[in-house]
């Protein structure tokens, strides 16, 4: 049993290698984040389940993830979908024992898994959100990417107010499929990114592109190819989406600037490593490239 259903709350059983505080640290890395908010050790997240907007208050209690509902108590089948979303968001089902076994023998990863033990690969369960966020992040710094995401969500998303604060939802593809390029240009999106995002929204709104269809592909390479067939999605974007949305452990955004910076720092290099060098460093990471990348990213925002 993965979760406990109580009348007023629910609890998700944490796996052995799970550190809620580490996961919160990752989620708290930008004060521009609009799709969740953190107060102390409590995480607030608005979800749209079967057209119902449910505000979740997520905390840790007795080594479980406790989910309370400050506004409305959801009914049984909605609760099940909330659990499904949160388990995917925190990648609760992934057994990290093999990753840690490999990482503990790897000179780059060993200090990181020791330091950030229990950190999960925090995902983006919604495919449209993952694709848009990856496209927004192409060739700009993270701070500006968050600014654009905030504008996008405030312009097209829905929200609920609770105790004087607004909690936002990412807009659905149907909404974005109906807008014009100019609507995104006015938020400072480039022409290309505006076109890519609206095209993807149209593909998703028509059912041509879905998470289920991608999941049905035989393997990682096939999933990557079908994503790269979409205009605006190169290798980095495809790997990022496979890693964050489809929980593909072999996804490896090897051209990622953050990954290069992290390796440069971890190895005390004079310059950023080349792609050949990264492939050499990653020789033992087989099947765990996504987690190795995620732990290296974590080392970039050292706050603790």
PDB file of C-alpha atoms in Angstrom:
ATOM      1  CA  UNK A   1       0.000   0.000   0.000  1.00  0.00           C
ATOM      2  CA  UNK A   2       1.436   3.333  -1.072  1.00  0.00           C
ATOM      3  CA  UNK A   3      -0.980   5.673   0.659  1.00  0.00           C
ATOM      4  CA  UNK A   4      -3.348   6.117   3.580  1.00  0.00           C
ATOM      5  CA  UNK A   5      -6.738   7.739   3.110  1.00  0.00           C
ATOM      6  CA  UNK A   6      -8.079   9.656   6.097  1.00  0.00           C
ATOM      7  CA  UNK A   7     -11.275  11.672   6.199  1.00  0.00           C
ATOM      8  CA  UNK A   8      -9.534  15.049   6.368  1.00  0.00           C
ATOM      9  CA  UNK A   9      -6.145  14.317   4.794  1.00  0.00           C
ATOM     10  CA  UNK A  10      -4.145  11.650   3.025  1.00  0.00           C
ATOM     11  CA  UNK A  11      -0.651  10.305   3.526  1.00  0.00           C
ATOM     12  CA  UNK A  12       1.769   8.939   0.947  1.00  0.00           C
ATOM     13  CA  UNK A  13       4.239   6.412   2.310  1.00  0.00           C
ATOM     14  CA  UNK A  14       7.788   7.606   1.683  1.00  0.00           C
ATOM     15  CA  UNK A  15      10.229   5.131   0.178  1.00  0.00           C
ATOM     16  CA  UNK A  16      13.433   4.328   2.014  1.00  0.00           C
ATOM     17  CA  UNK A  17      15.727   6.738   0.182  1.00  0.00           C
ATOM     18  CA  UNK A  18      13.577   9.858   0.387  1.00  0.00           C
ATOM     19  CA  UNK A  19      14.421  13.285   1.795  1.00  0.00           C
ATOM     20  CA  UNK A  20      11.457  15.681   1.802  1.00  0.00           C
ATOM     21  CA  UNK A  21      13.612  18.661   2.858  1.00  0.00           C
ATOM     22  CA  UNK A  22      16.010  18.085  -0.057  1.00  0.00           C
ATOM     23  CA  UNK A  23      13.058  17.962  -2.456  1.00  0.00           C
ATOM     24  CA  UNK A  24      11.710  21.222  -1.003  1.00  0.00           C
ATOM     25  CA  UNK A  25      15.105  22.880  -1.417  1.00  0.00           C
ATOM     26  CA  UNK A  26      14.997  22.069  -5.114  1.00  0.00           C
ATOM     27  CA  UNK A  27      11.418  23.364  -5.445  1.00  0.00           C
ATOM     28  CA  UNK A  28      12.379  26.541  -3.612  1.00  0.00           C
ATOM     29  CA  UNK A  29      15.253  27.488  -5.896  1.00  0.00           C
ATOM     30  CA  UNK A  30      13.534  30.526  -7.416  1.00  0.00           C
ATOM     31  CA  UNK A  31      11.466  33.228  -5.733  1.00  0.00           C
ATOM     32  CA  UNK A  32       9.836  33.788  -9.144  1.00  0.00           C
ATOM     33  CA  UNK A  33       8.142  30.359  -9.116  1.00  0.00           C
ATOM     34  CA  UNK A  34       4.401  30.740  -9.654  1.00  0.00           C
ATOM     35  CA  UNK A  35       3.130  27.143  -9.797  1.00  0.00           C
ATOM     36  CA  UNK A  36       3.725  26.269  -6.146  1.00  0.00           C
ATOM     37  CA  UNK A  37       4.659  28.107  -3.002  1.00  0.00           C
ATOM     38  CA  UNK A  38       6.613  27.125   0.086  1.00  0.00           C
ATOM     39  CA  UNK A  39       6.088  28.495   3.572  1.00  0.00           C
ATOM     40  CA  UNK A  40       8.564  27.084   6.046  1.00  0.00           C
ATOM     41  CA  UNK A  41       8.420  23.310   5.606  1.00  0.00           C
ATOM     42  CA  UNK A  42       5.021  23.342   3.912  1.00  0.00           C
ATOM     43  CA  UNK A  43       4.428  23.191   0.164  1.00  0.00           C
ATOM     44  CA  UNK A  44       1.215  24.498  -1.440  1.00  0.00           C
ATOM     45  CA  UNK A  45       0.210  23.284  -4.893  1.00  0.00           C
ATOM     46  CA  UNK A  46      -2.991  23.855  -6.872  1.00  0.00           C
ATOM     47  CA  UNK A  47      -4.134  20.918  -9.017  1.00  0.00           C
ATOM     48  CA  UNK A  48      -6.860  20.595 -11.618  1.00  0.00           C
ATOM     49  CA  UNK A  49      -8.388  17.141 -11.232  1.00  0.00           C
ATOM     50  CA  UNK A  50     -11.437  16.397 -13.398  1.00  0.00           C
ATOM     51  CA  UNK A  51     -12.129  20.133 -13.751  1.00  0.00           C
ATOM     52  CA  UNK A  52     -12.006  20.627  -9.973  1.00  0.00           C
ATOM     53  CA  UNK A  53      -9.402  23.015  -8.615  1.00  0.00           C
ATOM     54  CA  UNK A  54      -7.917  21.447  -5.489  1.00  0.00           C
ATOM     55  CA  UNK A  55      -5.444  23.281  -3.263  1.00  0.00           C
ATOM     56  CA  UNK A  56      -3.032  20.820  -1.618  1.00  0.00           C
ATOM     57  CA  UNK A  57      -1.040  21.580   1.512  1.00  0.00           C
ATOM     58  CA  UNK A  58       1.890  19.162   1.527  1.00  0.00           C
ATOM     59  CA  UNK A  59       4.150  18.513   4.496  1.00  0.00           C
ATOM     60  CA  UNK A  60       6.110  15.724   6.122  1.00  0.00           C
ATOM     61  CA  UNK A  61       4.752  13.818   9.083  1.00  0.00           C
ATOM     62  CA  UNK A  62       6.224  10.688  10.684  1.00  0.00           C
ATOM     63  CA  UNK A  63       8.290  10.010   7.557  1.00  0.00           C
ATOM     64  CA  UNK A  64       5.233  10.187   5.334  1.00  0.00           C
ATOM     65  CA  UNK A  65       4.087  12.877   2.913  1.00  0.00           C
ATOM     66  CA  UNK A  66       0.959  14.376   4.430  1.00  0.00           C
ATOM     67  CA  UNK A  67      -1.530  16.092   2.104  1.00  0.00           C
ATOM     68  CA  UNK A  68      -4.230  18.332   3.553  1.00  0.00           C
ATOM     69  CA  UNK A  69      -6.927  20.275   1.743  1.00  0.00           C
ATOM     70  CA  UNK A  70      -7.368  23.795   3.141  1.00  0.00           C
ATOM     71  CA  UNK A  71     -10.284  24.660   0.834  1.00  0.00           C
ATOM     72  CA  UNK A  72     -12.403  21.656  -0.231  1.00  0.00           C
ATOM     73  CA  UNK A  73     -12.232  17.997   0.721  1.00  0.00           C
ATOM     74  CA  UNK A  74     -11.898  16.008  -2.523  1.00  0.00           C
ATOM     75  CA  UNK A  75     -13.938  12.848  -3.080  1.00  0.00           C
ATOM     76  CA  UNK A  76     -12.367   9.371  -3.234  1.00  0.00           C
ATOM     77  CA  UNK A  77     -11.567   9.060  -6.954  1.00  0.00           C
ATOM     78  CA  UNK A  78     -10.180  12.613  -7.031  1.00  0.00           C
ATOM     79  CA  UNK A  79      -7.944  11.761  -4.061  1.00  0.00           C
ATOM     80  CA  UNK A  80      -6.583   8.811  -5.969  1.00  0.00           C
ATOM     81  CA  UNK A  81      -5.616  11.081  -8.869  1.00  0.00           C
ATOM     82  CA  UNK A  82      -4.007  13.569  -6.463  1.00  0.00           C
ATOM     83  CA  UNK A  83      -1.873  10.747  -5.048  1.00  0.00           C
ATOM     84  CA  UNK A  84      -0.973   9.669  -8.583  1.00  0.00           C
ATOM     85  CA  UNK A  85       0.133  13.212  -9.487  1.00  0.00           C
ATOM     86  CA  UNK A  86       2.170  13.717  -6.308  1.00  0.00           C
ATOM     87  CA  UNK A  87       3.848  10.308  -6.549  1.00  0.00           C
ATOM     88  CA  UNK A  88       4.890  11.182 -10.070  1.00  0.00           C
ATOM     89  CA  UNK A  89       5.948  14.728  -9.133  1.00  0.00           C
ATOM     90  CA  UNK A  90       8.241  13.413  -6.380  1.00  0.00           C
ATOM     91  CA  UNK A  91       9.111  10.222  -8.276  1.00  0.00           C
ATOM     92  CA  UNK A  92       8.174   8.218  -5.192  1.00  0.00           C
ATOM     93  CA  UNK A  93       8.093   4.835  -6.933  1.00  0.00           C
ATOM     94  CA  UNK A  94      11.686   4.949  -8.154  1.00  0.00           C
ATOM     95  CA  UNK A  95      13.991   2.634  -6.204  1.00  0.00           C
ATOM     96  CA  UNK A  96      17.277   4.492  -5.866  1.00  0.00           C
ATOM     97  CA  UNK A  97      19.325   1.622  -4.372  1.00  0.00           C
ATOM     98  CA  UNK A  98      20.997   0.761  -7.708  1.00  0.00           C
ATOM     99  CA  UNK A  99      21.692   4.410  -8.495  1.00  0.00           C
ATOM    100  CA  UNK A 100      23.355   4.918  -5.099  1.00  0.00           C
ATOM    101  CA  UNK A 101      25.359   1.714  -5.492  1.00  0.00           C
ATOM    102  CA  UNK A 102      26.707   2.942  -8.839  1.00  0.00           C
ATOM    103  CA  UNK A 103      27.179   6.552  -7.653  1.00  0.00           C
ATOM    104  CA  UNK A 104      29.116   5.538  -4.569  1.00  0.00           C
ATOM    105  CA  UNK A 105      31.744   4.013  -6.848  1.00  0.00           C
ATOM    106  CA  UNK A 106      31.894   7.094  -9.106  1.00  0.00           C
ATOM    107  CA  UNK A 107      34.305   9.860  -8.123  1.00  0.00           C
ATOM    108  CA  UNK A 108      32.076  12.661  -9.474  1.00  0.00           C
ATOM    109  CA  UNK A 109      28.784  11.439  -8.039  1.00  0.00           C
ATOM    110  CA  UNK A 110      29.969   9.983  -4.735  1.00  0.00           C
ATOM    111  CA  UNK A 111      30.215  13.299  -2.800  1.00  0.00           C
ATOM    112  CA  UNK A 112      26.894  14.434  -4.296  1.00  0.00           C
ATOM    113  CA  UNK A 113      24.859  11.382  -3.314  1.00  0.00           C
ATOM    114  CA  UNK A 114      26.343  11.580   0.160  1.00  0.00           C
ATOM    115  CA  UNK A 115      25.373  15.239   0.477  1.00  0.00           C
ATOM    116  CA  UNK A 116      21.940  15.136  -1.162  1.00  0.00           C
ATOM    117  CA  UNK A 117      20.883  11.610  -0.226  1.00  0.00           C
ATOM    118  CA  UNK A 118      17.135  11.137  -0.647  1.00  0.00           C
ATOM    119  CA  UNK A 119      16.735  13.854  -3.279  1.00  0.00           C
ATOM    120  CA  UNK A 120      14.266  12.695  -5.914  1.00  0.00           C
ATOM    121  CA  UNK A 121      14.180  13.720  -9.556  1.00  0.00           C
ATOM    122  CA  UNK A 122      11.374  16.236  -9.127  1.00  0.00           C
ATOM    123  CA  UNK A 123       9.313  15.998 -12.280  1.00  0.00           C
ATOM    124  CA  UNK A 124       6.814  17.982 -14.312  1.00  0.00           C
ATOM    125  CA  UNK A 125       3.971  15.457 -14.707  1.00  0.00           C
ATOM    126  CA  UNK A 126       2.064  17.613 -17.214  1.00  0.00           C
ATOM    127  CA  UNK A 127       3.524  17.154 -20.713  1.00  0.00           C
ATOM    128  CA  UNK A 128       2.381  20.537 -22.029  1.00  0.00           C
ATOM    129  CA  UNK A 129       3.912  22.341 -19.047  1.00  0.00           C
ATOM    130  CA  UNK A 130       7.168  20.383 -19.437  1.00  0.00           C
ATOM    131  CA  UNK A 131       7.416  21.205 -23.159  1.00  0.00           C
ATOM    132  CA  UNK A 132       6.604  24.899 -22.718  1.00  0.00           C
ATOM    133  CA  UNK A 133       9.032  25.265 -19.808  1.00  0.00           C
ATOM    134  CA  UNK A 134      11.804  23.575 -21.795  1.00  0.00           C
ATOM    135  CA  UNK A 135      11.158  25.820 -24.815  1.00  0.00           C
ATOM    136  CA  UNK A 136      11.045  28.935 -22.635  1.00  0.00           C
ATOM    137  CA  UNK A 137      14.427  27.931 -21.197  1.00  0.00           C
ATOM    138  CA  UNK A 138      16.184  27.576 -24.555  1.00  0.00           C
ATOM    139  CA  UNK A 139      19.208  29.896 -24.786  1.00  0.00           C
ATOM    140  CA  UNK A 140      18.262  32.243 -21.947  1.00  0.00           C
ATOM    141  CA  UNK A 141      19.264  32.378 -18.304  1.00  0.00           C
ATOM    142  CA  UNK A 142      17.116  30.772 -15.632  1.00  0.00           C
ATOM    143  CA  UNK A 143      16.053  34.068 -14.058  1.00  0.00           C
ATOM    144  CA  UNK A 144      14.551  35.383 -17.287  1.00  0.00           C
ATOM    145  CA  UNK A 145      13.005  31.949 -17.990  1.00  0.00           C
ATOM    146  CA  UNK A 146      11.123  32.191 -14.674  1.00  0.00           C
ATOM    147  CA  UNK A 147      10.008  35.733 -15.523  1.00  0.00           C
ATOM    148  CA  UNK A 148       8.567  34.543 -18.846  1.00  0.00           C
ATOM    149  CA  UNK A 149       6.846  31.567 -17.230  1.00  0.00           C
ATOM    150  CA  UNK A 150       5.285  33.841 -14.606  1.00  0.00           C
ATOM    151  CA  UNK A 151       3.941  36.211 -17.288  1.00  0.00           C
ATOM    152  CA  UNK A 152       2.626  33.282 -19.325  1.00  0.00           C
ATOM    153  CA  UNK A 153       0.802  31.698 -16.362  1.00  0.00           C
ATOM    154  CA  UNK A 154      -0.628  35.003 -15.094  1.00  0.00           C
ATOM    155  CA  UNK A 155      -1.840  35.892 -18.569  1.00  0.00           C
ATOM    156  CA  UNK A 156      -3.430  32.573 -19.518  1.00  0.00           C
ATOM    157  CA  UNK A 157      -3.720  30.432 -16.381  1.00  0.00           C
ATOM    158  CA  UNK A 158      -6.413  30.082 -13.723  1.00  0.00           C
ATOM    159  CA  UNK A 159      -5.983  30.697 -10.032  1.00  0.00           C
ATOM    160  CA  UNK A 160      -7.730  30.410  -6.689  1.00  0.00           C
ATOM    161  CA  UNK A 161      -7.293  32.766  -3.754  1.00  0.00           C
ATOM    162  CA  UNK A 162      -6.820  31.465  -0.244  1.00  0.00           C
ATOM    163  CA  UNK A 163      -5.955  33.552   2.813  1.00  0.00           C
ATOM    164  CA  UNK A 164      -4.881  36.486   0.668  1.00  0.00           C
ATOM    165  CA  UNK A 165      -2.648  34.534  -1.690  1.00  0.00           C
ATOM    166  CA  UNK A 166      -3.192  33.429  -5.290  1.00  0.00           C
ATOM    167  CA  UNK A 167      -2.379  29.878  -6.320  1.00  0.00           C
ATOM    168  CA  UNK A 168      -1.965  29.370 -10.049  1.00  0.00           C
ATOM    169  CA  UNK A 169      -2.439  26.574 -12.569  1.00  0.00           C
ATOM    170  CA  UNK A 170      -0.510  26.153 -15.778  1.00  0.00           C
ATOM    171  CA  UNK A 171      -2.788  26.920 -18.762  1.00  0.00           C
ATOM    172  CA  UNK A 172      -4.034  23.897 -20.735  1.00  0.00           C
ATOM    173  CA  UNK A 173      -3.022  23.425 -24.388  1.00  0.00           C
ATOM    174  CA  UNK A 174      -6.608  24.121 -25.543  1.00  0.00           C
ATOM    175  CA  UNK A 175      -6.313  27.671 -24.203  1.00  0.00           C
ATOM    176  CA  UNK A 176      -2.948  28.337 -25.880  1.00  0.00           C
ATOM    177  CA  UNK A 177      -4.019  26.717 -29.170  1.00  0.00           C
ATOM    178  CA  UNK A 178      -6.560  29.528 -29.517  1.00  0.00           C
ATOM    179  CA  UNK A 179      -4.180  32.482 -29.043  1.00  0.00           C
ATOM    180  CA  UNK A 180      -2.061  34.369 -31.600  1.00  0.00           C
ATOM    181  CA  UNK A 181       1.711  34.704 -31.875  1.00  0.00           C
ATOM    182  CA  UNK A 182       1.335  38.418 -30.997  1.00  0.00           C
ATOM    183  CA  UNK A 183      -0.167  37.463 -27.629  1.00  0.00           C
ATOM    184  CA  UNK A 184       3.107  35.801 -26.656  1.00  0.00           C
ATOM    185  CA  UNK A 185       5.317  38.383 -28.366  1.00  0.00           C
ATOM    186  CA  UNK A 186       3.762  41.041 -26.130  1.00  0.00           C
ATOM    187  CA  UNK A 187       5.081  39.075 -23.097  1.00  0.00           C
ATOM    188  CA  UNK A 188       8.615  39.229 -24.589  1.00  0.00           C
ATOM    189  CA  UNK A 189       8.657  35.738 -26.078  1.00  0.00           C
ATOM    190  CA  UNK A 190      10.702  35.518 -29.268  1.00  0.00           C
ATOM    191  CA  UNK A 191       8.846  34.981 -32.527  1.00  0.00           C
ATOM    192  CA  UNK A 192      10.223  31.432 -32.845  1.00  0.00           C
ATOM    193  CA  UNK A 193       9.330  30.380 -29.303  1.00  0.00           C
ATOM    194  CA  UNK A 194       5.845  31.863 -29.697  1.00  0.00           C
ATOM    195  CA  UNK A 195       5.298  29.798 -32.845  1.00  0.00           C
ATOM    196  CA  UNK A 196       6.690  26.598 -31.321  1.00  0.00           C
ATOM    197  CA  UNK A 197       4.518  26.865 -28.210  1.00  0.00           C
ATOM    198  CA  UNK A 198       1.295  27.572 -30.137  1.00  0.00           C
ATOM    199  CA  UNK A 199       2.032  24.734 -32.602  1.00  0.00           C
ATOM    200  CA  UNK A 200       2.614  22.278 -29.747  1.00  0.00           C
ATOM    201  CA  UNK A 201      -0.566  23.474 -28.030  1.00  0.00           C
ATOM    202  CA  UNK A 202      -2.495  22.750 -31.251  1.00  0.00           C
ATOM    203  CA  UNK A 203      -0.974  19.248 -31.561  1.00  0.00           C
ATOM    204  CA  UNK A 204      -1.886  18.480 -27.975  1.00  0.00           C
ATOM    205  CA  UNK A 205      -5.360  20.009 -28.138  1.00  0.00           C
ATOM    206  CA  UNK A 206      -6.136  17.853 -31.185  1.00  0.00           C
ATOM    207  CA  UNK A 207      -4.813  14.704 -29.489  1.00  0.00           C
ATOM    208  CA  UNK A 208      -1.978  14.198 -32.002  1.00  0.00           C
ATOM    209  CA  UNK A 209       0.590  14.567 -29.244  1.00  0.00           C
ATOM    210  CA  UNK A 210      -0.083  13.067 -25.810  1.00  0.00           C
ATOM    211  CA  UNK A 211       1.939  11.712 -22.924  1.00  0.00           C
ATOM    212  CA  UNK A 212       0.250   8.317 -23.381  1.00  0.00           C
ATOM    213  CA  UNK A 213       1.313   8.087 -27.039  1.00  0.00           C
ATOM    214  CA  UNK A 214       4.910   8.914 -26.124  1.00  0.00           C
ATOM    215  CA  UNK A 215       4.897   6.342 -23.325  1.00  0.00           C
ATOM    216  CA  UNK A 216       3.808   3.674 -25.799  1.00  0.00           C
ATOM    217  CA  UNK A 217       7.034   4.046 -27.784  1.00  0.00           C
ATOM    218  CA  UNK A 218       9.328   1.066 -27.359  1.00  0.00           C
ATOM    219  CA  UNK A 219      12.367   2.698 -25.853  1.00  0.00           C
ATOM    220  CA  UNK A 220      14.153   5.888 -24.903  1.00  0.00           C
ATOM    221  CA  UNK A 221      15.586   6.418 -28.409  1.00  0.00           C
ATOM    222  CA  UNK A 222      12.148   6.142 -30.035  1.00  0.00           C
ATOM    223  CA  UNK A 223      10.614   8.563 -27.547  1.00  0.00           C
ATOM    224  CA  UNK A 224      13.428  11.016 -28.171  1.00  0.00           C
ATOM    225  CA  UNK A 225      13.058  10.732 -31.954  1.00  0.00           C
ATOM    226  CA  UNK A 226       9.323  11.382 -31.867  1.00  0.00           C
ATOM    227  CA  UNK A 227       9.840  14.471 -29.693  1.00  0.00           C
ATOM    228  CA  UNK A 228      12.611  15.761 -31.957  1.00  0.00           C
ATOM    229  CA  UNK A 229      10.288  15.447 -34.935  1.00  0.00           C
ATOM    230  CA  UNK A 230       8.333  18.364 -33.451  1.00  0.00           C
ATOM    231  CA  UNK A 231       9.356  21.832 -34.623  1.00  0.00           C
ATOM    232  CA  UNK A 232      11.294  23.677 -31.934  1.00  0.00           C
ATOM    233  CA  UNK A 233      12.426  20.555 -30.091  1.00  0.00           C
ATOM    234  CA  UNK A 234      16.097  19.703 -30.374  1.00  0.00           C
ATOM    235  CA  UNK A 235      18.095  17.068 -28.509  1.00  0.00           C
ATOM    236  CA  UNK A 236      18.421  19.079 -25.282  1.00  0.00           C
ATOM    237  CA  UNK A 237      14.696  19.900 -25.093  1.00  0.00           C
ATOM    238  CA  UNK A 238      13.718  16.299 -25.869  1.00  0.00           C
ATOM    239  CA  UNK A 239      16.014  14.911 -23.176  1.00  0.00           C
ATOM    240  CA  UNK A 240      14.853  17.479 -20.646  1.00  0.00           C
ATOM    241  CA  UNK A 241      11.202  16.552 -21.256  1.00  0.00           C
ATOM    242  CA  UNK A 242      11.934  12.804 -21.191  1.00  0.00           C
ATOM    243  CA  UNK A 243      13.773  13.242 -17.922  1.00  0.00           C
ATOM    244  CA  UNK A 244      11.275  15.519 -16.185  1.00  0.00           C
ATOM    245  CA  UNK A 245       7.934  14.358 -17.587  1.00  0.00           C
ATOM    246  CA  UNK A 246       8.344  10.765 -18.742  1.00  0.00           C
ATOM    247  CA  UNK A 247      10.748   9.786 -15.954  1.00  0.00           C
ATOM    248  CA  UNK A 248      13.126   8.256 -18.452  1.00  0.00           C
ATOM    249  CA  UNK A 249      16.252   7.432 -16.375  1.00  0.00           C
ATOM    250  CA  UNK A 250      18.477   7.206 -19.491  1.00  0.00           C
ATOM    251  CA  UNK A 251      17.645  10.741 -20.653  1.00  0.00           C
ATOM    252  CA  UNK A 252      20.848  12.758 -20.793  1.00  0.00           C
ATOM    253  CA  UNK A 253      20.720  16.454 -21.784  1.00  0.00           C
ATOM    254  CA  UNK A 254      24.452  16.368 -22.503  1.00  0.00           C
ATOM    255  CA  UNK A 255      24.578  19.861 -24.044  1.00  0.00           C
ATOM    256  CA  UNK A 256      23.109  21.440 -20.892  1.00  0.00           C
ATOM    257  CA  UNK A 257      25.026  24.509 -19.684  1.00  0.00           C
ATOM    258  CA  UNK A 258      24.180  23.799 -16.045  1.00  0.00           C
ATOM    259  CA  UNK A 259      25.544  20.274 -16.361  1.00  0.00           C
ATOM    260  CA  UNK A 260      28.791  21.661 -17.873  1.00  0.00           C
ATOM    261  CA  UNK A 261      29.136  24.255 -15.110  1.00  0.00           C
ATOM    262  CA  UNK A 262      28.510  21.680 -12.399  1.00  0.00           C
ATOM    263  CA  UNK A 263      31.118  19.302 -13.831  1.00  0.00           C
ATOM    264  CA  UNK A 264      33.623  22.143 -14.152  1.00  0.00           C
ATOM    265  CA  UNK A 265      33.118  22.994 -10.460  1.00  0.00           C
ATOM    266  CA  UNK A 266      33.051  19.404  -9.183  1.00  0.00           C
ATOM    267  CA  UNK A 267      36.248  18.508 -11.055  1.00  0.00           C
ATOM    268  CA  UNK A 268      37.931  21.902 -10.463  1.00  0.00           C
ATOM    269  CA  UNK A 269      38.559  22.301 -14.201  1.00  0.00           C
ATOM    270  CA  UNK A 270      39.990  25.427 -15.818  1.00  0.00           C
ATOM    271  CA  UNK A 271      37.296  25.343 -18.506  1.00  0.00           C
ATOM    272  CA  UNK A 272      33.999  23.628 -19.192  1.00  0.00           C
ATOM    273  CA  UNK A 273      34.366  20.010 -20.323  1.00  0.00           C
ATOM    274  CA  UNK A 274      33.815  19.018 -23.947  1.00  0.00           C
ATOM    275  CA  UNK A 275      31.022  16.643 -24.997  1.00  0.00           C
ATOM    276  CA  UNK A 276      33.663  13.897 -25.520  1.00  0.00           C
ATOM    277  CA  UNK A 277      34.969  14.433 -21.999  1.00  0.00           C
ATOM    278  CA  UNK A 278      31.438  14.346 -20.554  1.00  0.00           C
ATOM    279  CA  UNK A 279      30.755  11.054 -22.326  1.00  0.00           C
ATOM    280  CA  UNK A 280      33.937   9.721 -20.770  1.00  0.00           C
ATOM    281  CA  UNK A 281      32.955  10.900 -17.265  1.00  0.00           C
ATOM    282  CA  UNK A 282      29.500   9.386 -17.732  1.00  0.00           C
ATOM    283  CA  UNK A 283      30.758   5.967 -18.775  1.00  0.00           C
ATOM    284  CA  UNK A 284      29.390   4.266 -15.626  1.00  0.00           C
ATOM    285  CA  UNK A 285      26.139   6.208 -15.475  1.00  0.00           C
ATOM    286  CA  UNK A 286      24.328   3.842 -17.854  1.00  0.00           C
ATOM    287  CA  UNK A 287      20.613   3.759 -17.128  1.00  0.00           C
ATOM    288  CA  UNK A 288      20.956   6.572 -14.558  1.00  0.00           C
ATOM    289  CA  UNK A 289      22.039   9.554 -16.672  1.00  0.00           C
ATOM    290  CA  UNK A 290      18.955  11.560 -15.653  1.00  0.00           C
ATOM    291  CA  UNK A 291      19.629  11.136 -11.940  1.00  0.00           C
ATOM    292  CA  UNK A 292      23.346  11.878 -12.342  1.00  0.00           C
ATOM    293  CA  UNK A 293      22.436  15.094 -14.200  1.00  0.00           C
ATOM    294  CA  UNK A 294      19.857  16.057 -11.593  1.00  0.00           C
ATOM    295  CA  UNK A 295      22.301  15.631  -8.697  1.00  0.00           C
ATOM    296  CA  UNK A 296      24.887  17.689 -10.584  1.00  0.00           C
ATOM    297  CA  UNK A 297      22.286  20.424 -11.113  1.00  0.00           C
ATOM    298  CA  UNK A 298      21.530  20.314  -7.408  1.00  0.00           C
ATOM    299  CA  UNK A 299      25.187  21.160  -6.675  1.00  0.00           C
ATOM    300  CA  UNK A 300      24.746  24.464  -8.555  1.00  0.00           C
ATOM    301  CA  UNK A 301      22.417  26.065  -6.002  1.00  0.00           C
ATOM    302  CA  UNK A 302      24.281  25.224  -2.870  1.00  0.00           C
ATOM    303  CA  UNK A 303      22.394  26.856   0.010  1.00  0.00           C
ATOM    304  CA  UNK A 304      23.015  24.434   2.804  1.00  0.00           C
TER     305      UNK A 304
END
